[in-house]
Short mmCIF file of C-alpha atoms and ligand atoms in Angstrom, two decimals:
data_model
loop_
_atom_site.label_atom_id
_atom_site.label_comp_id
_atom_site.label_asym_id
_atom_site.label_seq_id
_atom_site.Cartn_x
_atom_site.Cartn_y
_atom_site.Cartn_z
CA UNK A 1 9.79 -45.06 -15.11
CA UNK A 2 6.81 -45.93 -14.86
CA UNK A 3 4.42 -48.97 -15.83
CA UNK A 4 1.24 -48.55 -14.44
CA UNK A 5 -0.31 -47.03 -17.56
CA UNK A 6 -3.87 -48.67 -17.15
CA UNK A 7 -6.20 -45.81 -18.26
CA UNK A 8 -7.26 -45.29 -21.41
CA UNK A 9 -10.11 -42.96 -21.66
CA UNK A 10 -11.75 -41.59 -25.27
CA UNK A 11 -13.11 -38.42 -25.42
CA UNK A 12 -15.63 -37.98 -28.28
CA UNK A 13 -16.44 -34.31 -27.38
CA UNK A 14 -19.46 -33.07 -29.83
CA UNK A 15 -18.55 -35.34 -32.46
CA UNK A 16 -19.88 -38.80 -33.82
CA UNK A 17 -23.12 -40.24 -35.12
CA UNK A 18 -24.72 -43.79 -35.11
CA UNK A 19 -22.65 -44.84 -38.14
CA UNK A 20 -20.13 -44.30 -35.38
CA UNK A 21 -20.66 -47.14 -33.62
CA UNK A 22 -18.72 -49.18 -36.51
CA UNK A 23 -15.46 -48.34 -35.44
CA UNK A 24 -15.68 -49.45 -32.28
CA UNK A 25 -15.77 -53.14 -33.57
CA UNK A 26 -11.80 -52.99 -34.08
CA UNK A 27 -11.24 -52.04 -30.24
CA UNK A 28 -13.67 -54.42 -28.54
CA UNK A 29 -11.69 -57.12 -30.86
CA UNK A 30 -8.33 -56.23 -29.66
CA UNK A 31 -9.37 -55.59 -25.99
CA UNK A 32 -10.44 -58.91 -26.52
CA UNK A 33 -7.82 -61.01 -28.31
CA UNK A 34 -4.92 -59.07 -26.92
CA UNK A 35 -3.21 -59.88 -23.67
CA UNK A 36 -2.32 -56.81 -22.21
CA UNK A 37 -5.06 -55.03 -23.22
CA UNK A 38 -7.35 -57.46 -20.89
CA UNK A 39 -5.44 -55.66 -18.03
CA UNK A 40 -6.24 -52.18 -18.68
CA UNK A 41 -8.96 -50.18 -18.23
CA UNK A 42 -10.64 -48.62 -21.56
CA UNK A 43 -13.14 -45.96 -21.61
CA UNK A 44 -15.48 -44.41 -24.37
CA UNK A 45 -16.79 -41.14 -23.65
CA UNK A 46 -19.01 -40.36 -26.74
CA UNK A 47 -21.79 -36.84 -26.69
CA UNK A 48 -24.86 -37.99 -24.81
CA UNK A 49 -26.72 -38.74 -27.73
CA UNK A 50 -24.78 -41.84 -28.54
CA UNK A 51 -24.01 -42.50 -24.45
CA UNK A 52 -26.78 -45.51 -24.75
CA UNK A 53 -26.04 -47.08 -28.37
CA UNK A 54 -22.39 -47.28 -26.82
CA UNK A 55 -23.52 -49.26 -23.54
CA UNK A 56 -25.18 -51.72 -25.86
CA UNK A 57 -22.71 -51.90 -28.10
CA UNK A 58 -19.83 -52.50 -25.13
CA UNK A 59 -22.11 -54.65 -22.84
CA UNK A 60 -20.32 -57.74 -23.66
CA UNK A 61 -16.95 -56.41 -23.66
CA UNK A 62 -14.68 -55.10 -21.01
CA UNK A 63 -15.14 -51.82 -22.22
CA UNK A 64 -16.76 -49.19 -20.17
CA UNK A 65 -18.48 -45.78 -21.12
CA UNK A 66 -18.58 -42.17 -19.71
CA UNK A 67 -20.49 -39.33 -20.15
CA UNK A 68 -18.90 -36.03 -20.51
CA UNK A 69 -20.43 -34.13 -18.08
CA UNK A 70 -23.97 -33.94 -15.95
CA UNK A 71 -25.94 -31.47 -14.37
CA UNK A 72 -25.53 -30.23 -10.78
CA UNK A 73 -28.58 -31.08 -9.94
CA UNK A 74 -29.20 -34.88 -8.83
CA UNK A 75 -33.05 -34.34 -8.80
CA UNK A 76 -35.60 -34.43 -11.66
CA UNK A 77 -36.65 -31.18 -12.90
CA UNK A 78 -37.46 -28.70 -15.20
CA UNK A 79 -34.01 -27.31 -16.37
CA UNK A 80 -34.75 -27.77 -20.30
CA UNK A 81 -31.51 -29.35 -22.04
CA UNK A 82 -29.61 -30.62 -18.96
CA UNK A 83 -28.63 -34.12 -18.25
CA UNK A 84 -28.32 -35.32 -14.59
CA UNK A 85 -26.20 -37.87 -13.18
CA UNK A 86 -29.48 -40.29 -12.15
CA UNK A 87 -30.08 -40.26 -15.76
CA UNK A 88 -26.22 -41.24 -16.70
CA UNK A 89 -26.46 -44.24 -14.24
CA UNK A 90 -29.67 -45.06 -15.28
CA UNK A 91 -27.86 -46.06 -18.81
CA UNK A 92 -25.00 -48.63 -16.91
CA UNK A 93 -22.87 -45.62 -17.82
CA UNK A 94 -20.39 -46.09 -15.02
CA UNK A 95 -17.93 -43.24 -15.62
CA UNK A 96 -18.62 -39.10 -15.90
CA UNK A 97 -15.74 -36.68 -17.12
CA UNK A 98 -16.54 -33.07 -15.17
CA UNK A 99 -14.66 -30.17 -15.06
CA UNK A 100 -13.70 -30.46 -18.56
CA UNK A 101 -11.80 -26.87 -19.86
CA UNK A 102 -13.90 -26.39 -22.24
CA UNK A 103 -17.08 -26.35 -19.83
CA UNK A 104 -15.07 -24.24 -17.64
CA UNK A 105 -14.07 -21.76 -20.91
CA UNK A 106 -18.19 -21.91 -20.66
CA UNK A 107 -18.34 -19.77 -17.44
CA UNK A 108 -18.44 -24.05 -15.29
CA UNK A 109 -16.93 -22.63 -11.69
CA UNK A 110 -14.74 -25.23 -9.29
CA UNK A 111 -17.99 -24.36 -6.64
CA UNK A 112 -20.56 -25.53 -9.33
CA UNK A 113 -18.11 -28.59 -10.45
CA UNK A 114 -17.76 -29.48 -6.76
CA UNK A 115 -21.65 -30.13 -7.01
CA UNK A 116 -21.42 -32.01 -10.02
CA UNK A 117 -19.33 -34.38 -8.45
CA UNK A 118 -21.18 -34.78 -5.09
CA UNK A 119 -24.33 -35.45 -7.75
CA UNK A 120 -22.08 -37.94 -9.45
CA UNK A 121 -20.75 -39.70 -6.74
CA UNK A 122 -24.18 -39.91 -4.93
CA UNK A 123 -25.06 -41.54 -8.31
CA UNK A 124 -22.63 -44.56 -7.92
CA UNK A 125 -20.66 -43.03 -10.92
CA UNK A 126 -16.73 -42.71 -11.21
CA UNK A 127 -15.44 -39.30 -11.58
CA UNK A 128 -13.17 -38.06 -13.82
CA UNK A 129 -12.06 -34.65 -12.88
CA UNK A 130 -9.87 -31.98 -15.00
CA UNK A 131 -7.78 -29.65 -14.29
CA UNK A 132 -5.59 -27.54 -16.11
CA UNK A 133 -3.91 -23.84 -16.47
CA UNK A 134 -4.02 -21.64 -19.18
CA UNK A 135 -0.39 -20.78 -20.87
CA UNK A 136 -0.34 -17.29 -19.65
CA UNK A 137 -0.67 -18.65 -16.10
CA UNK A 138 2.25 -21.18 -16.81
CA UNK A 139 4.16 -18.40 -18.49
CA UNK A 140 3.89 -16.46 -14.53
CA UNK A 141 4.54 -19.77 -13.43
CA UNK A 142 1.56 -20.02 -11.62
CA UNK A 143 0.53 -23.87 -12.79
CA UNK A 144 1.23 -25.02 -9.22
CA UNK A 145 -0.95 -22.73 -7.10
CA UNK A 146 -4.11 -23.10 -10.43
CA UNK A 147 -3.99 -26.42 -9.88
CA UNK A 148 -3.99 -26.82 -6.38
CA UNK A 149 -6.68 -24.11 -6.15
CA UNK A 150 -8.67 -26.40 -8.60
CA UNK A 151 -8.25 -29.53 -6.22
CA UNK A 152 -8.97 -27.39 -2.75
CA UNK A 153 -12.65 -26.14 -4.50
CA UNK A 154 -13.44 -28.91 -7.14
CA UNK A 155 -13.51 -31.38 -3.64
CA UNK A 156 -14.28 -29.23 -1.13
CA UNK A 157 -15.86 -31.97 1.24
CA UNK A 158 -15.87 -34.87 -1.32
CA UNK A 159 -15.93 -38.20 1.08
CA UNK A 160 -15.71 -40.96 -1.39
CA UNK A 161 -12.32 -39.99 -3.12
CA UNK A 162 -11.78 -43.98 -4.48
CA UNK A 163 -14.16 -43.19 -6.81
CA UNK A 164 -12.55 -39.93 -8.79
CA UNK A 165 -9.93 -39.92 -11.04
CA UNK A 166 -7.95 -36.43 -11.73
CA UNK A 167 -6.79 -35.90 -15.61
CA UNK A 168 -4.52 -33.17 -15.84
CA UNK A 169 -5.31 -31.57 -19.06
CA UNK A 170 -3.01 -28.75 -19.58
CA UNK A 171 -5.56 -26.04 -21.31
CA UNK A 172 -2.78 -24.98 -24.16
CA UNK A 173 -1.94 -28.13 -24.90
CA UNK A 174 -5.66 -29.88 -25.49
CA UNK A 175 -6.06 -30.12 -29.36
CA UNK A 176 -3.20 -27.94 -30.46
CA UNK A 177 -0.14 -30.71 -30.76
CA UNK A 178 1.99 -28.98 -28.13
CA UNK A 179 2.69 -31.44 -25.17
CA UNK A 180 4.72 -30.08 -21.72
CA UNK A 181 8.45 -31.51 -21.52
CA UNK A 182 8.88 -34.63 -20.48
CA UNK A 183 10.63 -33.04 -17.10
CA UNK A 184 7.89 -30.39 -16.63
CA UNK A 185 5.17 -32.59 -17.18
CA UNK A 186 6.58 -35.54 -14.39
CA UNK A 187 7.16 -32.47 -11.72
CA UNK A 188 3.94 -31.00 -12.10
CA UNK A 189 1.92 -34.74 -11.79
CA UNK A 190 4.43 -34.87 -8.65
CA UNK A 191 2.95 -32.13 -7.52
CA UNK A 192 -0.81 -33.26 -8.00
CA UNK A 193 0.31 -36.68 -6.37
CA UNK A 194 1.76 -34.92 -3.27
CA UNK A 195 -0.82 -32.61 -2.86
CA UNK A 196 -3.77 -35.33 -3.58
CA UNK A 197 -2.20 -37.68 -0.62
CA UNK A 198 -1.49 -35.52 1.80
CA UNK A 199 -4.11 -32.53 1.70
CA UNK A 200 -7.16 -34.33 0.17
CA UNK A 201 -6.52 -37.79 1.56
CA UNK A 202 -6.48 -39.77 -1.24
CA UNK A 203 -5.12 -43.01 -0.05
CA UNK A 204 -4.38 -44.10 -3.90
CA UNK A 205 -4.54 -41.68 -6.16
CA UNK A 206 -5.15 -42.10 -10.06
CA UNK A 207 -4.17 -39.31 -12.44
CA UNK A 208 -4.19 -39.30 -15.87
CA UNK A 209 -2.42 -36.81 -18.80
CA UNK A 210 -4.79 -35.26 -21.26
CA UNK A 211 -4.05 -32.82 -24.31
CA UNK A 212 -2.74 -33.43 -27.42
CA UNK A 213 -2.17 -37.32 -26.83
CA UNK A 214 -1.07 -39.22 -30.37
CA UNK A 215 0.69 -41.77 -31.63
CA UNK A 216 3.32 -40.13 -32.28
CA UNK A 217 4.15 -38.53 -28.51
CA UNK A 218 3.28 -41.64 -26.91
CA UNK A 219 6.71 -43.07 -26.90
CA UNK A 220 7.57 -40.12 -25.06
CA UNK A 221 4.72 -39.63 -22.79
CA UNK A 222 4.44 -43.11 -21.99
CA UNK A 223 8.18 -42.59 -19.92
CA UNK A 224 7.09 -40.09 -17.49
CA UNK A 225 6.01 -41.25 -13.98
CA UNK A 226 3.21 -40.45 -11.99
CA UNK A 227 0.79 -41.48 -14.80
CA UNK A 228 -1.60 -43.71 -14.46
CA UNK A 229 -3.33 -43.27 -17.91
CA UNK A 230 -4.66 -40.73 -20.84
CA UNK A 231 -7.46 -39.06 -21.86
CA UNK A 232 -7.31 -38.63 -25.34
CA UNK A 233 -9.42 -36.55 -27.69
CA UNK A 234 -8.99 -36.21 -31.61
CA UNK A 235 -6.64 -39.20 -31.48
CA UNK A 236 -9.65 -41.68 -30.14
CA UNK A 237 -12.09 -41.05 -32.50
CA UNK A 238 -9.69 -43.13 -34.76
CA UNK A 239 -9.93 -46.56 -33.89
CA UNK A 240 -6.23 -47.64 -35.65
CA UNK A 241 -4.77 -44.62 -33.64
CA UNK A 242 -6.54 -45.24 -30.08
CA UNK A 243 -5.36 -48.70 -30.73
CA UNK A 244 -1.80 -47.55 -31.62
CA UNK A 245 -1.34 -45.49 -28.78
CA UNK A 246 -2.70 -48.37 -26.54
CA UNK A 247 -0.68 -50.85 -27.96
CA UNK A 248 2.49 -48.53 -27.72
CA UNK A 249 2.76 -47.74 -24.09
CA UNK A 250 2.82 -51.99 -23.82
CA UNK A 251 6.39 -52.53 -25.41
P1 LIG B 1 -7.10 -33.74 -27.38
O1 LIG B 1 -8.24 -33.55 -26.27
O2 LIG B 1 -6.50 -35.09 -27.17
O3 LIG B 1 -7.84 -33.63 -28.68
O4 LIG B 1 -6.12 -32.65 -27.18
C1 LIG B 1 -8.08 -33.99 -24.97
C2 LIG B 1 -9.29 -33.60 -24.15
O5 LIG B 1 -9.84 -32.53 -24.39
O6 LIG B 1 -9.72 -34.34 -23.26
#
C-alpha cells in the first residue's frame, strides 16, 4: 500500500469564470491551516482565460497553477488563437497538462505532443503528460502495448524527464463514474512504472490516476500502489469535494 499520494492536480477543463476565483478561498485556507496538506503538492489547472487571475490569487499560498495545454510552437507568431508555452511561463504558471484525451479525440498526435513538450520543457515548465486507451482497445486487451506506444512517441528524445509527470487517464473512465478495479488499475501503473525506468530512463518516476476521481472512490483508489497522485476533473471544481478527496487519502 501505498502512501506517497502527494499530487493533487485540478482540472478546470472549459469551465469557470472570474466569480470563480471565490472558491478557491476554502483550499488556500486548508492548504494552509492543515498539516498534511503543507506536504503535498496542489495544482489548479483552470481554461487560459482565468490562468493569470489564478497566479494572483495563489501567489501567497503553496498552491501552484497549470495550464491545460500550449502550442507546439515555442516562438512568437501568427497562429491566431494558440497559446505557447513562453506565454504560460511568462504568467509564473509553473505546470502544463499536454496530451490530454480530449485534445487527442481533437485529431493532437503523440509526434505533435512530443513537440509540445520539448516547447514546454525548453520553457522551464513541468509537464504533465496523459495517456490513456479507449475501452474497445482494453476490451482486445491492448492497454499495455497503447500505452507504451504513447510513452515511446510522446518522449521520443525528451532529455529532462525530472520535469514530466505521466497521469494515466483511462479514456472510458474520464467523466463517466466508471473507475478500473482496484487489481487492474495497480498492474497497469506497474506497467507504466517498469516501462518508464527502464526504457525511458526515468530515474524517479511520478504518475498520477485520472478519470472519474470522487469522493466517494477515493477510499478505494487511495489503496492502490504505484500512485503518486490524481488529476481530477468535475470533482475539483467543487472546493468541499477537492478538499474531501484530499483530506481522505490522509487517514
Ligand atoms: P474527470 O476528468 O475527473 O471529470 O473524469 C479527469 C480529467 O479529464 O483529467
Amino acid at each position: 500500500m501505498t502512501n506517497k499520494l502527494k499530487y493533487f492536480v485540478a482540472n478546470w477543463k472549459m469551465y469557470g469564470h472570474l466569480k470563480s476565483l471565490k472558491s478557491l478561498d476554502k483550499v488556500v485556507k486548508f492548504q494552509k491551516k492543515n498539516k498534511k496538506a503543507k506536504k503535498i503538492k496542489i495544482v489548479y489547472c483552470p481554461p487560459f482565460t482565468l490562468l493569470y487571475p489564478f497566479v494572483q490569487k495563489l501567489k501567497n499560498s503553496n498552491i501552484k497553477t497549470g495550464a491545460q495545454n500550449c502550442s507546439f510552437e515555442s516562438k512568437y507568431g501568427p497562429p491566431t488563437g494558440s497559446i505557447n508555452a513562453k506565454m504560460i511561463k511568462s504568467l509564473k504558471c509553473e505546470y502544463v497538462i499536454i496530451g490530454h484525451s480530449e485534445k487527442r479525440a481533437k485529431g493532437e498526435s503523440d509526434q505533435i505532443i512530443n513537440k509540445k513538450i520539448q516547447s514546454a520543457l525548453k520553457n522551464k515548465l513541468k509537464v504533465i503528460l496523459c495517456i490513456g486507451e479507449t475501452l474497445s482497445q482494453r476490451k482486445k486487451r491492448k492497454t499495455k502495448k497503447i500505452l507504451f506506444n504513447q510513452l515511446n512517441r510522446c518522449l521520443k528524445k525528451i532529455e529532462n524527464k525530472n520535469k514530466i509527470i505521466v497521469a494515466y487517464e483511462p479514456i472510458w473512465s474520464i467523466g463517466s463514474g466508471l473507475i478500473p478495479k482496484s487489481k487492474d488499475l495497480e498492474k497497469t501503473l506497474n506497467h507504466i512504472e517498469i516501462f518508464l525506468i527502464n526504457k525511458m530512463r526515468f530515474k524517479n518516476p511520478i504518475i498520477l490516476y485520472g478519470g472519474s476521481v470522487n469522493p466517494k472512490n477515493i477510499m478505494l483508489l487511495k489503496k492502490v500502489s504505484y500512485l503518486d497522485g490524481f488529476l481530477i476533473g468535475g470533482a475539483s471544481q467543487n472546493s468541499n469535494k477537492f478538499i474531501d478527496i484530499i483530506k481522505k487519502t490522509f487517514n
